[in-house]
XYZ file of C-alpha atoms in Angstrom:
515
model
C -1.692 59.817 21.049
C -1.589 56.172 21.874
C -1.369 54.017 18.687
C -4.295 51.572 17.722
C -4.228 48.162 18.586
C -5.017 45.665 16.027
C -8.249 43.675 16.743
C -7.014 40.393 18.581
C -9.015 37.336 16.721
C -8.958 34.610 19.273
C -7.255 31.014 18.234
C -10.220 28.366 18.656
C -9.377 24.392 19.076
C -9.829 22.715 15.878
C -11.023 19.568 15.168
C -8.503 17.597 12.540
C -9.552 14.992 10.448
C -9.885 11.694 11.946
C -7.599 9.773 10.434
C -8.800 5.795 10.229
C -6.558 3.040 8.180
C -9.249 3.596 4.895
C -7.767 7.210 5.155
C -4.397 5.902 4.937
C -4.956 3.359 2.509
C -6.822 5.238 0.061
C -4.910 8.296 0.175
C -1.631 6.239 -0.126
C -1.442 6.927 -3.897
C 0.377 9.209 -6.616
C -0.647 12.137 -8.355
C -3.107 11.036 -11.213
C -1.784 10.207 -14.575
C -4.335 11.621 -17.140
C -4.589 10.181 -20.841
C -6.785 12.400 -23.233
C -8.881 9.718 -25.320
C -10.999 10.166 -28.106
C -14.373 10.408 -26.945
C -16.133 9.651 -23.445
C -14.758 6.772 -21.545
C -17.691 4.664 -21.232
C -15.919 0.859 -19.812
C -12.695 -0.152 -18.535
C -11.728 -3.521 -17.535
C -8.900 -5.263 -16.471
C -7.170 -8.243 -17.856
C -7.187 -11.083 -15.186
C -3.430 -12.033 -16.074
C 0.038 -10.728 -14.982
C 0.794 -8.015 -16.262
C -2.891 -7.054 -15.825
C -3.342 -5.063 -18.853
C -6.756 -3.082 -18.939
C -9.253 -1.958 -22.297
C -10.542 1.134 -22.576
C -13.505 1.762 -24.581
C -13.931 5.129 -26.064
C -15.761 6.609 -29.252
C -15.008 4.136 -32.333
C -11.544 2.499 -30.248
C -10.793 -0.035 -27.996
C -7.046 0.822 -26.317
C -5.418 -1.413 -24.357
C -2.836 -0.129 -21.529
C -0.014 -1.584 -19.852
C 0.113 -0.999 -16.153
C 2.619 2.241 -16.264
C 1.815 2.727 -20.228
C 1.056 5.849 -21.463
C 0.430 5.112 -25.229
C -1.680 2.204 -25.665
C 0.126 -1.232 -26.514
C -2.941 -2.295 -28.819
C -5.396 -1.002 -30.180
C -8.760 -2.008 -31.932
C -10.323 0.016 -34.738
C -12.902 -2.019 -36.713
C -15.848 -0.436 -35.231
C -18.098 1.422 -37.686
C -20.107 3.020 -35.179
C -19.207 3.912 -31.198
C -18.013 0.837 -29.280
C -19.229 -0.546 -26.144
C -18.018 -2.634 -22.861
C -14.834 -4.152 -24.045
C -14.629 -7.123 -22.031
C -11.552 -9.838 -21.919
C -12.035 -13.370 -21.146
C -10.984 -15.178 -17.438
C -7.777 -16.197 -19.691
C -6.913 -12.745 -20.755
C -6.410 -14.269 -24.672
C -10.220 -13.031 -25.746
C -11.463 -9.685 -26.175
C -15.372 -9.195 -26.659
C -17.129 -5.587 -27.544
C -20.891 -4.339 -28.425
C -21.398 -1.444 -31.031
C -23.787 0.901 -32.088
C -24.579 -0.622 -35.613
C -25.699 -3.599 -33.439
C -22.700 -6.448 -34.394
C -21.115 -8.103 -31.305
C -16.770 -8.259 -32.424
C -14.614 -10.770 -30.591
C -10.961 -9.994 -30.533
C -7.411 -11.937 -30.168
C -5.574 -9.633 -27.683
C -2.460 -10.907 -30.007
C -4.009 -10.161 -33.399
C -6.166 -6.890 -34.970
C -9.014 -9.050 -36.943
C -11.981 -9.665 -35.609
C -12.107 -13.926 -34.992
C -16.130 -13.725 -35.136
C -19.021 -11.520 -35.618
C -22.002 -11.593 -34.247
C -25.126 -10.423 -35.809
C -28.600 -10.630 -34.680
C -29.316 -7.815 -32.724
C -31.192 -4.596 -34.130
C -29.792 -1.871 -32.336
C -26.591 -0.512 -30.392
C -25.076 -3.535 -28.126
C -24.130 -1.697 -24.465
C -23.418 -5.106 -22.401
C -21.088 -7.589 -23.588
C -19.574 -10.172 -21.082
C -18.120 -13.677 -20.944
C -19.751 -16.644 -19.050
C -17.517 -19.215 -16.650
C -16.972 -22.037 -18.989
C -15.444 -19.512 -21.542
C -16.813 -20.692 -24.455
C -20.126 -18.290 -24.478
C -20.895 -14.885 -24.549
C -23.661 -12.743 -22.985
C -24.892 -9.679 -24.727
C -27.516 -7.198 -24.000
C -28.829 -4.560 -26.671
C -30.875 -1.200 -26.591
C -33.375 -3.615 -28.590
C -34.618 -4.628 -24.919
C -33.273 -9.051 -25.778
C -30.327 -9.871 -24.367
C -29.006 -13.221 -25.793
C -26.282 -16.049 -25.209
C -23.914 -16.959 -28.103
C -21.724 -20.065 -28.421
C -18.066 -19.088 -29.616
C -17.210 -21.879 -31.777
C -20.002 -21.840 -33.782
C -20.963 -18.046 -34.113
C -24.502 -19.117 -33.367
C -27.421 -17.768 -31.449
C -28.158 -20.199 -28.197
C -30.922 -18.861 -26.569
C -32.493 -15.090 -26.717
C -35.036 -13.430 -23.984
C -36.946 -10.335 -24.297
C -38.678 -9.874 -20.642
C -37.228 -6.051 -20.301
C -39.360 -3.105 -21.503
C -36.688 -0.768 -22.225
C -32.859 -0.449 -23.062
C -30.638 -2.801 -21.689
C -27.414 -1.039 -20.219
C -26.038 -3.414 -17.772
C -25.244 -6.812 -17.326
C -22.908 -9.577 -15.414
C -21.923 -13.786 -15.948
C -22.215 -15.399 -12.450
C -18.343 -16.485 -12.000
C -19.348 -19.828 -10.219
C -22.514 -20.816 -12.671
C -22.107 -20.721 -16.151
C -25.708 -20.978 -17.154
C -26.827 -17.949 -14.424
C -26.814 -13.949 -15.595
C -27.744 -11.160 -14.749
C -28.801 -8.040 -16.454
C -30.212 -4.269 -15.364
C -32.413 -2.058 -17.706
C -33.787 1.417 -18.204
C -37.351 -0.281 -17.275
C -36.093 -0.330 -13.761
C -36.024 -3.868 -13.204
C -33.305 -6.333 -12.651
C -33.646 -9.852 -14.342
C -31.837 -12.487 -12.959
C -31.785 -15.459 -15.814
C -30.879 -19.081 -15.900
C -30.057 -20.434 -19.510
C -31.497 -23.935 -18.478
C -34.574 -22.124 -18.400
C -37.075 -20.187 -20.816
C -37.837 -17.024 -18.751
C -36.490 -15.271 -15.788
C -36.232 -17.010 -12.290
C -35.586 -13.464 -10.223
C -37.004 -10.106 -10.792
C -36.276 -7.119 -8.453
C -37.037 -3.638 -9.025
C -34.701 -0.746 -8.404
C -37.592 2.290 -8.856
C -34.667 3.755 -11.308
C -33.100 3.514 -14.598
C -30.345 0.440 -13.800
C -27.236 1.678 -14.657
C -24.241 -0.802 -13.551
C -24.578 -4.431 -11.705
C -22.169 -6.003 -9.426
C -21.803 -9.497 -7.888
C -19.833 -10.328 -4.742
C -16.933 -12.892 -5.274
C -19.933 -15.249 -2.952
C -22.515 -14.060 -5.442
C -24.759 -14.429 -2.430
C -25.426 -10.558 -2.838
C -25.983 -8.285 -5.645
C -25.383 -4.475 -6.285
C -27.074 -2.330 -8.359
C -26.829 1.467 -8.861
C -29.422 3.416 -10.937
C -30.867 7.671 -10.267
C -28.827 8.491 -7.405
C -29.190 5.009 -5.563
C -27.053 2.060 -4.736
C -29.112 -0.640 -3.738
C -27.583 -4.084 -2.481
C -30.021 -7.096 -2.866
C -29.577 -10.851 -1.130
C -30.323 -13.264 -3.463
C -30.012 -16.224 -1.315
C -33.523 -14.595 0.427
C -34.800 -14.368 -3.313
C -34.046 -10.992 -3.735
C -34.535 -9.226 -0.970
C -33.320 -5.405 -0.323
C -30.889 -5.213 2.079
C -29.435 -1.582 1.952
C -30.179 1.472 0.150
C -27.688 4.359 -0.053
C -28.331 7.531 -1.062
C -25.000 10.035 -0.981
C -24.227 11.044 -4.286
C -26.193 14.234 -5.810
C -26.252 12.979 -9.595
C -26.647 9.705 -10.991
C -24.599 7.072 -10.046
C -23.289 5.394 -13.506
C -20.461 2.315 -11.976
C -19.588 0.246 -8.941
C -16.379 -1.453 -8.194
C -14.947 -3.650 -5.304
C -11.899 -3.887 -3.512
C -9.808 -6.845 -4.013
C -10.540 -8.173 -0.289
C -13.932 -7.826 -0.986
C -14.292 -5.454 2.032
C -14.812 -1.778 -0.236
C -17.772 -1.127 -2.404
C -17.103 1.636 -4.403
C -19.648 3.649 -6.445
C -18.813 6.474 -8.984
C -21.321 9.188 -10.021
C -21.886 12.035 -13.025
C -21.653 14.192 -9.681
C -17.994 13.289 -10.098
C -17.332 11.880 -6.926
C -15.981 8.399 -5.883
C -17.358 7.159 -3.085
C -15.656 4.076 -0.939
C -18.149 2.091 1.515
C -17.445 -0.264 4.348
C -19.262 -3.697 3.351
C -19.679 -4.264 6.842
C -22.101 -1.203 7.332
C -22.090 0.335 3.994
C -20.836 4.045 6.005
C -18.542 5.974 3.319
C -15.222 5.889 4.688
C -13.749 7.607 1.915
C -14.088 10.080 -1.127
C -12.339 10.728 -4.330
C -12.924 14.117 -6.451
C -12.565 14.179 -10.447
C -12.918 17.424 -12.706
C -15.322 15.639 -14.831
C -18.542 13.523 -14.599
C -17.270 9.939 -14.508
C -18.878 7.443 -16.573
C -16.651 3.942 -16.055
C -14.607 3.073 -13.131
C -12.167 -0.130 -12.787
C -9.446 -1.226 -9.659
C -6.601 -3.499 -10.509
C -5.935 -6.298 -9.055
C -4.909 -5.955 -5.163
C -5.841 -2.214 -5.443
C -2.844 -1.070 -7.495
C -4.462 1.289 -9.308
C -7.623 3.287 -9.726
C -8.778 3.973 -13.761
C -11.603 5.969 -14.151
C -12.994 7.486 -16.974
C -14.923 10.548 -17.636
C -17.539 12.293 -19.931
C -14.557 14.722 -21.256
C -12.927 11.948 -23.048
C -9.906 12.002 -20.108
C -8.427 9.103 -18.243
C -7.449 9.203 -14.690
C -5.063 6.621 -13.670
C -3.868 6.431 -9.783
C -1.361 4.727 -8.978
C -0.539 3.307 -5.529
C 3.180 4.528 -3.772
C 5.577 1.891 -3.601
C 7.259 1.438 0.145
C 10.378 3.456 -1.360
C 8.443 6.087 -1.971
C 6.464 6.255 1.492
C 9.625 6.507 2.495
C 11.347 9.478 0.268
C 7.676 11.120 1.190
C 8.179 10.736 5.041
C 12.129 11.779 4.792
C 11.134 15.091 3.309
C 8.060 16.007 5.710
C 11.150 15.456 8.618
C 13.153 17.970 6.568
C 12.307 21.454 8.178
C 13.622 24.924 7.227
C 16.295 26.275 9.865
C 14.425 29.155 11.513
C 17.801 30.620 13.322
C 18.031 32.029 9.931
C 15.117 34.366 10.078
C 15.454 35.306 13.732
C 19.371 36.184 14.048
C 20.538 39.329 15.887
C 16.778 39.336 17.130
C 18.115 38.479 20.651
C 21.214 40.819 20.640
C 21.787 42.816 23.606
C 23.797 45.963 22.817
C 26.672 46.932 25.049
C 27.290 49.493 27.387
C 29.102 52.068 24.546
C 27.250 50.588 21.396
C 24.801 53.053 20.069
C 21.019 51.689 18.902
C 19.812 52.554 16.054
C 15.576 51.144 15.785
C 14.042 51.077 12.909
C 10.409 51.963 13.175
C 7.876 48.686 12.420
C 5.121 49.595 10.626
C 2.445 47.905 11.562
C -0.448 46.307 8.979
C -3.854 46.350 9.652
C -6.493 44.169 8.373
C -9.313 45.788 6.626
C -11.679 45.903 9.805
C -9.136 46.928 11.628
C -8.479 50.349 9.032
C -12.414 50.891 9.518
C -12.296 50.551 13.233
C -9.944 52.703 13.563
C -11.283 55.687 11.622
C -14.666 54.686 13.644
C -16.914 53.939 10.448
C -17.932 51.125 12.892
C -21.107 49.746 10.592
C -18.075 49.224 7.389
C -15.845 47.274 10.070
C -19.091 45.057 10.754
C -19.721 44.642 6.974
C -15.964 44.155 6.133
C -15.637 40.828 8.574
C -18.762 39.772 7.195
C -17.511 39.736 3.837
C -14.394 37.791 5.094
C -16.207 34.756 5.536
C -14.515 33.695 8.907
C -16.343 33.261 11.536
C -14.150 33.429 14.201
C -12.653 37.335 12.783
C -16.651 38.059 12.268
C -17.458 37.066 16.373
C -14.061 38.796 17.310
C -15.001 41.977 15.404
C -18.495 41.895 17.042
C -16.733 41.339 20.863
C -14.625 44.266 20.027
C -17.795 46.328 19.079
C -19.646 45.538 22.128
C -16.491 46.377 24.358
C -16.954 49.786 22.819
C -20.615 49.487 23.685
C -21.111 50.304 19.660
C -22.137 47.061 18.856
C -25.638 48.004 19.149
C -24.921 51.055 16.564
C -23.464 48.604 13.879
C -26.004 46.596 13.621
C -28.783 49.379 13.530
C -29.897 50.805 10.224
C -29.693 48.508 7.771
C -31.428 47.163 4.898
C -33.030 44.209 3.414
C -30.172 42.700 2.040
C -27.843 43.648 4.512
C -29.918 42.292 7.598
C -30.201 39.496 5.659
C -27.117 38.277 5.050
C -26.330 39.219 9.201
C -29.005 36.785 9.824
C -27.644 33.960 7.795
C -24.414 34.361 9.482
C -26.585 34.393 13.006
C -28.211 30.887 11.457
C -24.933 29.420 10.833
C -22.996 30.409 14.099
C -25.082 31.110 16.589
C -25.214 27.171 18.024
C -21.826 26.897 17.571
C -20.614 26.780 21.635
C -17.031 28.670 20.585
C -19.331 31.729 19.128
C -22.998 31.619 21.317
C -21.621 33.937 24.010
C -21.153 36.683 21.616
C -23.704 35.941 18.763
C -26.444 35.439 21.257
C -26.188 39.208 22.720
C -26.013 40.119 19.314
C -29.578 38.166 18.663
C -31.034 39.749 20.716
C -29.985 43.740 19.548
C -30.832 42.914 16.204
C -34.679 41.501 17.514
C -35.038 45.174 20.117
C -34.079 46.855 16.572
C -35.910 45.352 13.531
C -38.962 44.288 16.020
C -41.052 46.986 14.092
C -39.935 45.969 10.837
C -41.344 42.243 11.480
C -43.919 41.085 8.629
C -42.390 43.836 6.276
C -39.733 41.513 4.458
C -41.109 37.557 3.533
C -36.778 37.167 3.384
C -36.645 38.319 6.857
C -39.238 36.794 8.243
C -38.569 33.262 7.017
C -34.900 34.022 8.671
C -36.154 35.514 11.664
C -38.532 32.118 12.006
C -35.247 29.435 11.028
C -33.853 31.343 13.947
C -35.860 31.153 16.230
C -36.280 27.211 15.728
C -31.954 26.927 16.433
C -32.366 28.317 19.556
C -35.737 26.900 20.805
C -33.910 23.425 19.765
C -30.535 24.512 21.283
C -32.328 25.268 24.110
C -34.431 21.876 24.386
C -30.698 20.251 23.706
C -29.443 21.746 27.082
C -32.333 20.982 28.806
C -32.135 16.977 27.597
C -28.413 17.081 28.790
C -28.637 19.015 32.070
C -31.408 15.928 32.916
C -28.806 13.341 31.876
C -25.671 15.066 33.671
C -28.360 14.625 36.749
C -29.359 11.109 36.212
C -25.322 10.623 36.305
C -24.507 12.429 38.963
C -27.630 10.277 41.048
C -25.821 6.842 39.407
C -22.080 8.184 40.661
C -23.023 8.991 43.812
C -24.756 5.754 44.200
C -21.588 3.365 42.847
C -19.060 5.129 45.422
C -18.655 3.199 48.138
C -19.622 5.161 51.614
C -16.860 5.367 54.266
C -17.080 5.268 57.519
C -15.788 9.459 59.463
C -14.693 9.356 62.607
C -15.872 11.711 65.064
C -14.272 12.912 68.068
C -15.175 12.013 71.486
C -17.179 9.298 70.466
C -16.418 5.672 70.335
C -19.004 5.410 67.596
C -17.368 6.040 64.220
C -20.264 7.745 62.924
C -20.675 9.556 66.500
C -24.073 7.379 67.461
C -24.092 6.246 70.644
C -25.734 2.897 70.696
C -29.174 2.321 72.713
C -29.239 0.101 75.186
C -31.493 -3.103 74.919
C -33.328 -3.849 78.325
């Protein structure tokens, strides 16, 4: 008795990643470093100066990192309540934070005391920030004011109370020190001017504002609130330019690149996503474990910080050009394969005796049903697999044995059903149609009785039927182009002139004569 042949699963071209220089940049970094902190990460933020130092705000602390640190070089405790958006000052010597018992704390990065306190505010403080002439601070509070204090004097300058709900966001114009910005949970974005008593620019984002962001121009503004980022032109007075839509949970911080060129936007979905600025496409993605709440970049990209709702810190750092190069030395390293393969080429001699050693052969779990003919089980078993390509080879091999038709017969609601969805998923696919499409149409001849029994079914049978009516409406649209081409190549090609023979004509027309 012959032995069985194991089912042969055809190799298919596949299509690799395309692989653009934001795939190389971004994924040119190390393994993340993760720091457990206290409570959720809720702000990080890099100090402008060498050796670019960042604050991390979590629970009742305020740590501040080195670059390659792994235990925080300083650290600020006199919080009585959680802390909020530790922010240092364009010098790198100040250190601002907002609380929940309402008091605005301004730090020495050299010292532990608090230089002033700020009081005037009745409930938790979520945006702190500095303005560009340094010696003023913006604040925004869950007590819907947001307010500007002068530094040397611990005072109160100016307070406005236009927002309708919480305050949770807020930015200093780099280039004005008298314009800021600031988002809300009423779903409005305020744009303010200290020279004057209310609001100059309003713009509504339809969702609770969760982070702002200027560009270095500050001709545009980004804001990202619900599961939209929405980029607004304030040169036009506020006008929407673009609104993106690709994360699945809220999106909670933005970021830019240090060219200028990246947007980034992180999301409780925890995903990072990296646009072009040019055409605000994602060009590339970065997966955490946890919902991520604050996101920073240092300066010229070094590294990515992010914090998440678990109370963890991811830091990335980027690969030095040593590195790249240890990395690319050891991909050229290969195992030596002679060592697997020797004696397999030996040729015995003339007096050598051979002794074979039988090879027993394994066979996939299809392959064990096929072969004891339970042909329905070897159906079911590359279903379960979850391959398509072993599923469509299994089915060939069925229909070779003209017992395709059998498998797919007598089967229940659950079990047609999940055939179908595999059907719905494969069937356009051009590598799979020849086989899945003779398959369609068995399973219609079989269940054609059973139609209007099973609302499942019948809601499959329809989403079916709508692939292929549009497949086929796709083929028709292209076989009318490939004509239209074919009219437009034959028309460009220039015509030459055939000879034929016996004629002095090249075309073989004989000329009529004029009289």
């Amino acid at each position: 008795m012959a032995s069985f042949k194991p089912t042969k699963i055809p190799i298919y071209p596949k299509l690799g990643e395309k692989v653009t220089p934001d795939t190389l940049y971004w994924k040119n970094y190390k393994a993340p470093v993760q720091i457990k902190e206290f409570g959720a990460v809720t702000s990080i933020d890099f100090s402008p100066l060498a050796p670019h130092n960042y604050a991390v705000t979590a629970s009742t602390r305020i740590h501040i990192y080195g670059p390659f640190s792994q235990e925080p070089v300083k650290t600020f405790t006199r919080f009585k309540d959680t802390a909020y958006s530790g922010k240092f000052r364009s010098d790198g010597q100040l250190l601002v934070a907002g609380c929940e018992d309402s008091v605005v704390r301004l730090f020495d990065v050299s010292g532990k005391v608090a230089l002033r306190v700020f009081k005037g505010h009745t409930k938790g403080v979520h945006v702190t920030d500095f303005t560009s002439d340094c010696y003023h601070i913006l604040t925004g509070s869950d007590d819907y004011t947001c307010r500007l204090w002068d530094i040397p004097n611990s005072t109160e300058l100016t307070s406005y109370k236009e927002h309708t709900d919480y305050i949770r966001c807020g930015t200093t114009s780099k280039l004005n020190r008298d314009i800021f910005i600031t988002g809300s949970y009423d779903h409005t974005l305020r744009v303010f001017d200290a020279r004057v008593e209310k609001s100059v620019m309003t713009m509504d984002h339809s969702q609770p504002v969760e982070s702002v962001l200027l560009y270095p121009s500050e001709g545009l503004l980004v804001s990202s609130g619900g599961r939209y980022v929405k980029v607004w032109d304030l040169l036009k007075g506020g006008q929407p330019l673009v609104s993106l839509k690709n994360h699945h949970k809220t999106v909670t911080c933005l970021g830019l690149s240090s060219n200028g060129q990246r947007l980034l936007s992180a999301s409780l979905d925890r995903h990072v996503k990296i646009y072009n600025t040019t055409n605000y496409k994602v060009v590339h993605n970065f997966d955490y474990a946890a919902s991520i709440l604050s996101l920073a970049l240092a300066p010229d990209d070094e590294s990515i910080v992010v914090g998440m709702t678990n109370g963890v810190l991811s830091i990335k750092h980027r690969k030095s050009p040593e590195e790249k190069q240890e990395v690319a030395g050891k991909q050229r390293v290969r195992p030596v394969y002679r060592v697997f393969v020797k004696g397999r080429n030996y040729v015995p001699k003339k007096d050598d005796f051979f002794v074979s050693k039988p090879v027993k052969s394994h066979l996939a779990k299809y392959d064990k049903q096929l072969k004891r003919f339970n042909i329905s089980k070897a159906l079911d078993t590359a279903l379960e697999n979850r391959k398509p390509d072993i599923t469509v080879a299994v089915m060939k091999e069925l229909d070779r044995r003209g017992t395709l038709k059998n498998a797919l017969a007598g089967r229940d609601e659950q079990n047609l059903s999940q055939l179908l969805n595999f059907l719905i998923g494969n069937v356009v696919d051009p590598r799979f149609t020849p086989v899945l499409v003779t398959a369609t149409e068995m399973i219609l001849d079989i269940y054609q009785a059973v139609v209007g029994q099973s609302s499942v079914v019948d809601r499959q049978l329809v989403r079916l039927q709508e692939l292929v009516e549009r497949e086929i409406d796709y083929q028709q649209d292209l076989l009318e182009v490939l004509g239209m081409l074919d009219t437009l190549f034959a028309t460009s090609l220039p015509r030459k002139e055939v000879p034929c023979p016996g004629s002095s004509r090249p075309n073989g027309l004989i000329p009529t004569l004029s009289h």
